[in-house]
Amino acid sequence: RMPVSAPSPDRRQRASAAFSLSFLSLVFSITAFSSSYWCEGTRKVAKPFCTGQSKGDDCIRFNSPDANNSNAVQYIWETGDDKFVERKFHAGIWYSCEEIVNEEGEKCRSFISLTAAADRGVLWLSIVAELLYIILLLTGAILMSVEMCYYSTVIDGLKINAFSAVVTVLAGLLGMVAHMMYTTVFQITVNLGPEDWRPHTWDYGWSYCLAWASFACCMAAAVTTINKYTKTILEFKHKRKMLERSLKIKYKFPDR
C-alpha cells in the first residue's frame, strides 16, 4: 500500500467537480419530487350560474329578472365556448391542483386517485424508483465527500472512487426509468382519466425539466468519477513502472 499525504491538484479538482454535480443533482431531484409542476395546462370548466350580485364573464346570468327572455334561455342551451371558462391546472407525482371558478386559491386532489386502476402499479413503481434514485444520489454524494477528505492510501481512495461511480451510474439509470414511467402514466391519464380532470391543453412544467436536469447532472458526475478513477489507475501504473525501471538500473549499475 502506497501512502500519500494529499491528492494532486488535478485529482482534487475532479473530485470537487464530481461532488458538486452529484450534490446539484440531489437538490434538483428532491425539489422536483416534492413539487406538483411536472405538467401544466388549462381545463375547460362550465361556467356556474351567477348568484346574488355576482357579475362578470366567469358566470352565467340566468337567475335574473329577464330569465323568461328567449335570448337568455337560448344563451344557456346553445353550444360553444361562451358556456365555458379556462382554468389553469398543474400536476405532479403526488397531487394535481387547479384554480377554483369565481374564487381565489386552488383545489387539489391526489394524482394517484386520478389514474386508472390498471396504471397505478406503474405509478407506484415510478415513485419507488424516484425514492431509490434520491437515496443512491445521497449515498454517492456522501462517498465522494469522504473520498475528498480521505488521504490515507491510494488503494482505499480508488475503492471509494469505484464504489461511488457504480452507485451514481445506478442512480442515473433508476432516475431515467422513473421519469419515463411517470411520463407514460400521465399521458394515459390525460386520455383515460376522469372527465372532470382531463386537460384541454397541457405541456411539461419546470419540475419535469428539473427532474431531467437532475438526471443530466447525475450522469455527468458519474462520467467525471469514472474518468478520475481511470486516470488515477493510469498514473499509479506509470509511477510503478518508473519505480521498477529505476530499481533495475540500480541493480544493474550499483553504486561503488
Tab-separated table of C-alpha atoms in Angstrom:
chain	number	residue	atom	x	y	z
A	1	ARG	CA	0.000	0.000	0.000
A	2	MET	CA	1.417	3.360	-1.024
A	3	PRO	CA	0.723	6.173	1.487
A	4	VAL	CA	0.123	9.626	0.105
A	5	SER	CA	-0.145	12.897	2.018
A	6	ALA	CA	-2.634	14.543	-0.322
A	7	PRO	CA	-4.040	14.083	-3.800
A	8	SER	CA	-2.705	16.055	-6.719
A	9	PRO	CA	-4.437	19.356	-7.584
A	10	ASP	CA	-5.900	17.797	-10.744
A	11	ARG	CA	-7.436	14.886	-8.831
A	12	ARG	CA	-8.757	17.285	-6.195
A	13	GLN	CA	-10.427	19.400	-8.886
A	14	ARG	CA	-12.016	16.334	-10.481
A	15	ALA	CA	-13.267	15.120	-7.102
A	16	SER	CA	-14.724	18.561	-6.332
A	17	ALA	CA	-16.427	18.719	-9.751
A	18	ALA	CA	-17.941	15.243	-9.317
A	19	PHE	CA	-19.194	16.078	-5.807
A	20	SER	CA	-20.667	19.419	-6.957
A	21	LEU	CA	-22.526	17.755	-9.839
A	22	SER	CA	-23.801	14.968	-7.589
A	23	PHE	CA	-24.983	17.428	-4.920
A	24	LEU	CA	-26.688	19.586	-7.559
A	25	SER	CA	-28.419	16.505	-8.949
A	26	LEU	CA	-29.622	15.602	-5.442
A	27	VAL	CA	-31.072	19.080	-4.833
A	28	PHE	CA	-32.804	19.097	-8.234
A	29	SER	CA	-34.314	15.638	-7.718
A	30	ILE	CA	-35.679	16.396	-4.226
A	31	THR	CA	-37.174	19.694	-5.439
A	32	ALA	CA	-38.819	18.054	-8.463
A	33	PHE	CA	-40.084	15.047	-6.493
A	34	SER	CA	-41.807	17.194	-3.871
A	35	SER	CA	-43.371	19.698	-6.299
A	36	SER	CA	-46.555	19.470	-8.387
A	37	TYR	CA	-45.431	21.261	-11.560
A	38	TRP	CA	-44.361	18.288	-13.675
A	39	CYS	CA	-47.180	19.136	-16.074
A	40	GLU	CA	-49.110	22.390	-16.513
A	41	GLY	CA	-52.043	23.382	-18.672
A	42	THR	CA	-55.655	24.527	-18.784
A	43	ARG	CA	-59.025	22.872	-18.323
A	44	LYS	CA	-62.350	23.945	-19.789
A	45	VAL	CA	-64.802	24.341	-16.924
A	46	ALA	CA	-68.511	25.027	-17.372
A	47	LYS	CA	-69.481	28.475	-16.083
A	48	PRO	CA	-71.665	28.349	-12.979
A	49	PHE	CA	-74.884	30.354	-12.667
A	50	CYS	CA	-74.392	33.813	-11.204
A	51	THR	CA	-75.682	34.097	-7.646
A	52	GLY	CA	-76.696	37.255	-5.792
A	53	GLN	CA	-74.998	40.363	-7.114
A	54	SER	CA	-72.134	38.495	-8.785
A	55	LYS	CA	-71.408	39.649	-12.301
A	56	GLY	CA	-68.742	39.178	-14.888
A	57	ASP	CA	-67.651	36.829	-17.616
A	58	ASP	CA	-66.994	33.874	-15.293
A	59	CYS	CA	-70.654	33.066	-14.600
A	60	ILE	CA	-73.933	32.803	-16.499
A	61	ARG	CA	-76.567	35.357	-15.546
A	62	PHE	CA	-79.608	33.084	-15.760
A	63	ASN	CA	-81.382	33.787	-12.497
A	64	SER	CA	-82.249	37.338	-13.489
A	65	PRO	CA	-85.489	39.373	-13.852
A	66	ASP	CA	-85.442	38.744	-17.595
A	67	ALA	CA	-84.986	34.984	-17.161
A	68	ASN	CA	-88.026	34.376	-19.335
A	69	ASN	CA	-86.408	36.261	-22.189
A	70	SER	CA	-85.935	33.902	-25.099
A	71	ASN	CA	-82.448	35.280	-25.797
A	72	ALA	CA	-81.299	34.475	-22.253
A	73	VAL	CA	-82.675	30.959	-22.402
A	74	GLN	CA	-81.168	30.376	-25.820
A	75	TYR	CA	-77.777	31.568	-24.485
A	76	ILE	CA	-77.850	28.917	-21.772
A	77	TRP	CA	-78.606	25.988	-24.041
A	78	GLU	CA	-76.588	26.861	-27.094
A	79	THR	CA	-73.239	25.152	-27.558
A	80	GLY	CA	-69.965	26.991	-27.864
A	81	ASP	CA	-67.086	28.383	-25.850
A	82	ASP	CA	-69.322	31.022	-24.211
A	83	LYS	CA	-70.526	28.379	-21.783
A	84	PHE	CA	-67.007	27.513	-20.640
A	85	VAL	CA	-64.106	29.241	-18.945
A	86	GLU	CA	-60.478	28.108	-18.939
A	87	ARG	CA	-58.795	27.399	-15.624
A	88	LYS	CA	-55.097	26.660	-15.099
A	89	PHE	CA	-54.010	23.398	-13.512
A	90	HIS	CA	-50.720	21.751	-12.577
A	91	ALA	CA	-49.964	18.147	-11.658
A	92	GLY	CA	-47.070	16.264	-10.127
A	93	ILE	CA	-46.321	12.796	-8.860
A	94	TRP	CA	-48.335	13.230	-5.672
A	95	TYR	CA	-51.226	15.588	-6.423
A	96	SER	CA	-52.962	17.741	-9.023
A	97	CYS	CA	-54.262	21.267	-8.379
A	98	GLU	CA	-56.492	23.611	-10.369
A	99	GLU	CA	-57.953	27.080	-9.944
A	100	ILE	CA	-61.409	27.403	-8.400
A	101	VAL	CA	-64.045	29.146	-10.527
A	102	ASN	CA	-65.127	32.539	-9.082
A	103	GLU	CA	-62.894	32.059	-6.020
A	104	GLU	CA	-59.291	32.575	-5.021
A	105	GLY	CA	-56.990	29.657	-4.326
A	106	GLU	CA	-56.717	26.136	-5.695
A	107	LYS	CA	-58.443	22.809	-5.303
A	108	CYS	CA	-56.046	19.854	-5.030
A	109	ARG	CA	-56.568	16.114	-5.182
A	110	SER	CA	-54.318	13.075	-5.202
A	111	PHE	CA	-52.891	12.288	-8.616
A	112	ILE	CA	-52.779	8.590	-7.693
A	113	SER	CA	-56.582	8.580	-7.333
A	114	LEU	CA	-56.928	10.067	-10.840
A	115	THR	CA	-55.012	7.291	-12.578
A	116	ALA	CA	-56.756	4.147	-13.794
A	117	ALA	CA	-56.529	1.104	-11.520
A	118	ALA	CA	-54.504	-0.765	-14.167
A	119	ASP	CA	-51.876	2.005	-14.254
A	120	ARG	CA	-51.459	2.597	-10.526
A	121	GLY	CA	-48.920	-0.190	-10.259
A	122	VAL	CA	-46.706	1.551	-12.822
A	123	LEU	CA	-47.118	4.865	-10.982
A	124	TRP	CA	-46.109	3.265	-7.670
A	125	LEU	CA	-43.084	1.697	-9.380
A	126	SER	CA	-42.192	5.175	-10.625
A	127	ILE	CA	-42.479	6.577	-7.084
A	128	VAL	CA	-40.316	3.779	-5.632
A	129	ALA	CA	-37.730	4.295	-8.390
A	130	GLU	CA	-37.668	8.043	-7.674
A	131	LEU	CA	-37.095	7.382	-3.952
A	132	LEU	CA	-34.290	4.900	-4.714
A	133	TYR	CA	-32.829	7.434	-7.145
A	134	ILE	CA	-32.667	10.062	-4.386
A	135	ILE	CA	-31.221	7.568	-1.863
A	136	LEU	CA	-28.495	6.461	-4.291
A	137	LEU	CA	-27.669	10.074	-5.158
A	138	LEU	CA	-27.287	10.830	-1.457
A	139	THR	CA	-25.081	7.756	-0.998
A	140	GLY	CA	-22.898	8.759	-3.949
A	141	ALA	CA	-22.526	12.330	-2.666
A	142	ILE	CA	-21.513	11.050	0.791
A	143	LEU	CA	-18.920	8.696	-0.717
A	144	MET	CA	-17.494	11.495	-2.856
A	145	SER	CA	-17.228	13.792	0.159
A	146	VAL	CA	-15.489	11.023	2.136
A	147	GLU	CA	-13.055	10.493	-0.735
A	148	MET	CA	-12.239	14.219	-0.838
A	149	CYS	CA	-11.272	14.168	2.864
A	150	TYR	CA	-9.687	10.698	2.963
A	151	TYR	CA	-5.987	10.822	2.128
A	152	SER	CA	-4.502	7.740	3.820
A	153	THR	CA	-3.776	5.481	0.822
A	154	VAL	CA	-4.194	5.427	-2.939
A	155	ILE	CA	-5.830	1.980	-2.867
A	156	ASP	CA	-8.510	2.955	-0.357
A	157	GLY	CA	-9.220	6.137	-2.311
A	158	LEU	CA	-9.614	4.094	-5.506
A	159	LYS	CA	-12.029	1.688	-3.797
A	160	ILE	CA	-14.240	4.563	-2.620
A	161	ASN	CA	-13.988	6.186	-6.045
A	162	ALA	CA	-15.058	2.993	-7.840
A	163	PHE	CA	-17.975	2.371	-5.475
A	164	SER	CA	-19.230	5.952	-5.790
A	165	ALA	CA	-19.041	5.663	-9.609
A	166	VAL	CA	-21.127	2.455	-9.601
A	167	VAL	CA	-23.699	3.964	-7.213
A	168	THR	CA	-24.013	7.138	-9.298
A	169	VAL	CA	-24.433	5.251	-12.586
A	170	LEU	CA	-27.096	3.024	-10.999
A	171	ALA	CA	-28.863	6.136	-9.671
A	172	GLY	CA	-28.901	7.684	-13.146
A	173	LEU	CA	-30.442	4.563	-14.679
A	174	LEU	CA	-33.144	4.435	-11.991
A	175	GLY	CA	-33.890	8.141	-12.447
A	176	MET	CA	-34.274	7.760	-16.203
A	177	VAL	CA	-36.659	4.798	-15.805
A	178	ALA	CA	-38.696	6.620	-13.125
A	179	HIS	CA	-39.128	9.773	-15.247
A	180	MET	CA	-40.152	7.754	-18.315
A	181	MET	CA	-42.680	5.688	-16.339
A	182	TYR	CA	-44.312	8.811	-14.903
A	183	THR	CA	-44.472	10.374	-18.382
A	184	THR	CA	-46.260	7.274	-19.708
A	185	VAL	CA	-48.738	7.188	-16.818
A	186	PHE	CA	-49.549	10.887	-17.159
A	187	GLN	CA	-50.200	10.626	-20.899
A	188	ILE	CA	-52.511	7.648	-20.330
A	189	THR	CA	-54.346	9.540	-17.572
A	190	VAL	CA	-54.844	12.520	-19.906
A	191	ASN	CA	-56.693	10.245	-22.334
A	192	LEU	CA	-58.454	7.869	-19.926
A	193	GLY	CA	-58.668	9.853	-16.694
A	194	PRO	CA	-61.843	11.227	-15.057
A	195	GLU	CA	-63.965	13.567	-17.163
A	196	ASP	CA	-63.796	16.290	-14.507
A	197	TRP	CA	-59.988	16.329	-14.684
A	198	ARG	CA	-58.943	15.814	-18.312
A	199	PRO	CA	-56.999	18.882	-19.513
A	200	HIS	CA	-57.894	20.891	-22.598
A	201	THR	CA	-54.260	21.892	-23.241
A	202	TRP	CA	-51.135	20.821	-21.361
A	203	ASP	CA	-47.358	20.787	-21.505
A	204	TYR	CA	-44.477	19.728	-19.275
A	205	GLY	CA	-43.626	22.136	-16.451
A	206	TRP	CA	-40.479	23.318	-14.712
A	207	SER	CA	-40.412	20.361	-12.287
A	208	TYR	CA	-40.260	17.924	-15.202
A	209	CYS	CA	-37.364	19.882	-16.721
A	210	LEU	CA	-35.682	19.962	-13.292
A	211	ALA	CA	-36.021	16.182	-12.961
A	212	TRP	CA	-34.259	15.618	-16.293
A	213	ALA	CA	-31.632	18.251	-15.382
A	214	SER	CA	-31.007	16.192	-12.237
A	215	PHE	CA	-30.503	13.100	-14.410
A	216	ALA	CA	-28.061	15.013	-16.650
A	217	CYS	CA	-26.039	16.212	-13.632
A	218	CYS	CA	-26.049	12.675	-12.210
A	219	MET	CA	-24.626	11.177	-15.391
A	220	ALA	CA	-22.063	13.990	-15.666
A	221	ALA	CA	-20.974	13.244	-12.086
A	222	ALA	CA	-20.700	9.524	-12.940
A	223	VAL	CA	-18.584	10.233	-16.034
A	224	THR	CA	-16.311	12.578	-14.054
A	225	THR	CA	-15.883	9.976	-11.301
A	226	ILE	CA	-15.089	7.167	-13.757
A	227	ASN	CA	-12.657	9.438	-15.599
A	228	LYS	CA	-10.929	10.284	-12.324
A	229	TYR	CA	-10.706	6.584	-11.403
A	230	THR	CA	-9.232	5.659	-14.793
A	231	LYS	CA	-6.706	8.494	-14.713
A	232	THR	CA	-5.601	7.584	-11.166
A	233	ILE	CA	-5.088	3.944	-12.220
A	234	LEU	CA	-3.001	5.014	-15.214
A	235	GLU	CA	-0.891	7.377	-13.070
A	236	PHE	CA	-0.414	4.637	-10.487
A	237	LYS	CA	0.738	2.163	-13.157
A	238	HIS	CA	3.076	4.748	-14.685
A	239	LYS	CA	4.692	5.521	-11.308
A	240	ARG	CA	5.047	1.826	-10.589
A	241	LYS	CA	6.696	1.228	-13.978
A	242	MET	CA	9.096	4.138	-13.394
A	243	LEU	CA	9.940	2.769	-9.941
A	244	GLU	CA	10.635	-0.704	-11.346
A	245	ARG	CA	12.825	0.803	-14.079
A	246	SER	CA	14.855	2.813	-11.568
A	247	LEU	CA	15.301	-0.265	-9.365
A	248	LYS	CA	16.516	-2.281	-12.372
A	249	ILE	CA	19.042	0.419	-13.222
A	250	LYS	CA	20.289	0.494	-9.637
A	251	TYR	CA	20.538	-3.298	-9.578
A	252	LYS	CA	22.418	-3.341	-12.900
A	253	PHE	CA	24.813	-0.480	-12.010
A	254	PRO	CA	25.178	-0.466	-8.222
A	255	ASP	CA	26.989	2.406	-6.563
A	256	ARG	CA	30.552	1.586	-5.609
